[in-house]
Short mmCIF file of C-alpha atoms in Angstrom, two decimals:
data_model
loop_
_atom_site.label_atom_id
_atom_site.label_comp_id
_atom_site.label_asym_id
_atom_site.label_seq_id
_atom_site.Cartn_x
_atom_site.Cartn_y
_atom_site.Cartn_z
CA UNK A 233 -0.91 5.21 -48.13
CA UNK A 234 -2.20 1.37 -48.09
CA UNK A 235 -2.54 -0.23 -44.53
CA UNK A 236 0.12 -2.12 -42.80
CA UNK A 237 -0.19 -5.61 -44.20
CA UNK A 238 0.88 -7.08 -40.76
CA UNK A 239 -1.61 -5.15 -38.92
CA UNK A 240 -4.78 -7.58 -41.10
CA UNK A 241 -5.24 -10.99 -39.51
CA UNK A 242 -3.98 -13.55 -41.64
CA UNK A 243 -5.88 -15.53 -44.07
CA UNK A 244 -6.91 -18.07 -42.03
CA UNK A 245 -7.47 -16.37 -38.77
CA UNK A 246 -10.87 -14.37 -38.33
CA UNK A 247 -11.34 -10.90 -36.89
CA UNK A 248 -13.11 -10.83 -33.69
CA UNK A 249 -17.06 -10.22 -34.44
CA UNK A 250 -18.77 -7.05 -33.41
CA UNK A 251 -20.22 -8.35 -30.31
CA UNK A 252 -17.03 -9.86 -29.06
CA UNK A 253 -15.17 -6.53 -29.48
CA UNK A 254 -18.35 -5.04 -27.02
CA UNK A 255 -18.20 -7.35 -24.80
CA UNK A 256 -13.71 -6.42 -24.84
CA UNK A 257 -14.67 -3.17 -24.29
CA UNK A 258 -17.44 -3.87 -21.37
CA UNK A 259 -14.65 -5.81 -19.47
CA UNK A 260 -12.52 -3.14 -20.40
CA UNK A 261 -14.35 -0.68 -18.63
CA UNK A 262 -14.90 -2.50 -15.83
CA UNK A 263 -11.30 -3.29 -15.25
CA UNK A 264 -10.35 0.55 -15.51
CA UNK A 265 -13.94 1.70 -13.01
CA UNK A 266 -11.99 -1.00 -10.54
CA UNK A 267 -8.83 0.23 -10.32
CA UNK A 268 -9.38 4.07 -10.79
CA UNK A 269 -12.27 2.73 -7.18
CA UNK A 270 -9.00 1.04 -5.36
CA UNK A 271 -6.89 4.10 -6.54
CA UNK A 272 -9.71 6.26 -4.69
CA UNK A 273 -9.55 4.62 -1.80
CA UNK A 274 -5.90 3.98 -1.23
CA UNK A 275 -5.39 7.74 -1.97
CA UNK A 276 -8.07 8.89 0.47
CA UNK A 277 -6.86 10.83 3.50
CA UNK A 278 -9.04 8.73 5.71
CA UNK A 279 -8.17 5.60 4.41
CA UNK A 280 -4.07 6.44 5.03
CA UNK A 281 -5.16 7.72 8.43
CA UNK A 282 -6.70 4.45 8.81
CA UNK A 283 -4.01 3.26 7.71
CA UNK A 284 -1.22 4.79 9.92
CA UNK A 285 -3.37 4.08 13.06
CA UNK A 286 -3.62 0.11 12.42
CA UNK A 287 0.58 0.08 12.01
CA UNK A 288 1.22 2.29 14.63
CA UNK A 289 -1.02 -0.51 16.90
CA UNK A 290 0.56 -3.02 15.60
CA UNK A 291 4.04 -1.46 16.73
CA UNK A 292 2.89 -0.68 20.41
CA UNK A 293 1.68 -4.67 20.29
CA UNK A 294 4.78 -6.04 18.98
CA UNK A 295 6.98 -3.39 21.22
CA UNK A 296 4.69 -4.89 24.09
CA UNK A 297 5.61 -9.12 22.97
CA UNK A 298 8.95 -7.71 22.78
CA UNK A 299 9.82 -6.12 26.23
CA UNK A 300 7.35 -9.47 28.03
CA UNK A 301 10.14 -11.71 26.06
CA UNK A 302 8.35 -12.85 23.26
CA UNK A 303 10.86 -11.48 20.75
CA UNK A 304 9.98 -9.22 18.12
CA UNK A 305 7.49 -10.74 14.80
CA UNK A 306 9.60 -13.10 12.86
CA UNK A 307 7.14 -13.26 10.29
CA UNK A 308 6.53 -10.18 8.92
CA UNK A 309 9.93 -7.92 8.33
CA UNK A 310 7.97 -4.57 8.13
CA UNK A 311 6.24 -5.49 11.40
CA UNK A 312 9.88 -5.79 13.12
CA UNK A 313 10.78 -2.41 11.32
CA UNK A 314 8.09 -0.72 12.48
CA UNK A 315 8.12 -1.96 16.31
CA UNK A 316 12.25 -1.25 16.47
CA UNK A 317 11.26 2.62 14.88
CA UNK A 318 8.59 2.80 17.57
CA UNK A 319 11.20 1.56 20.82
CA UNK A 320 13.75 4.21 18.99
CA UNK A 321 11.29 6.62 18.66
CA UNK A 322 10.43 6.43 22.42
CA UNK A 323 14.07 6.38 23.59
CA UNK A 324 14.61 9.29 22.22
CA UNK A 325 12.04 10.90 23.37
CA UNK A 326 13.08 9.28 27.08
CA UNK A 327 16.44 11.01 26.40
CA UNK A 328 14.57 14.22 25.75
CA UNK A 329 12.82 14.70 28.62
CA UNK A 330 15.75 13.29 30.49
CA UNK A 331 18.15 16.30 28.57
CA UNK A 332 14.89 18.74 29.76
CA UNK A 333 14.42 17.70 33.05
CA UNK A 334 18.57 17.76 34.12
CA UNK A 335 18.56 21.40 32.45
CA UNK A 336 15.65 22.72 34.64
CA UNK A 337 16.87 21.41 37.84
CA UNK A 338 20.49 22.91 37.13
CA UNK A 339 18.70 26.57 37.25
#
């Protein structure tokens, strides 16, 4: 079987020399060694515990602005997300100990 026609440069087009294809390949490489480094670390259990700790400050922070009447981040939607989780997270757990503490003294 003869090779694809289109797959030849044209006539007056020139096939990339030898050391252009290297240096293709060096970038290559180095491309590929970056992201599968960034993959590493954003898939570390450290890094995600890292991670989790930095948001969950930032909650408390913008829970904190929120209840002194500075309003909640207008900026950043995730950031308003996270602090109304955080509030709901805490009522509920206010409601818990509430539910706990009404059962106890009933006994």
């Amino acid at each position: 079987m003869s090779p694809d026609p289109a797959a030849r440069p044209a006539q007056n087009e020139t096939a990339p020399s030898r050391s252009e294809l290297e240096d293709q390949v060096r970038e290559a490489r180095r491309e590929l060694g970056s992201a599968l480094d960034e993959l590493t670390t954003r898939l570390s259990p450290s890094y995600q515990a890292a991670q989790l700790a930095h948001g969950t400050k930032q909650a408390a922070a913008d829970v904190r602005g929120l209840l002194s009447g500075n309003g909640l981040p207008t900026q950043d939607p995730h950031r308003s997300r996270n602090a109304k989780v955080l509030l709901g997270a805490a009522a509920v757990g206010a409601v818990a100990v509430a539910v706990l503490v009404v059962r106890v003294v009933r006994r």
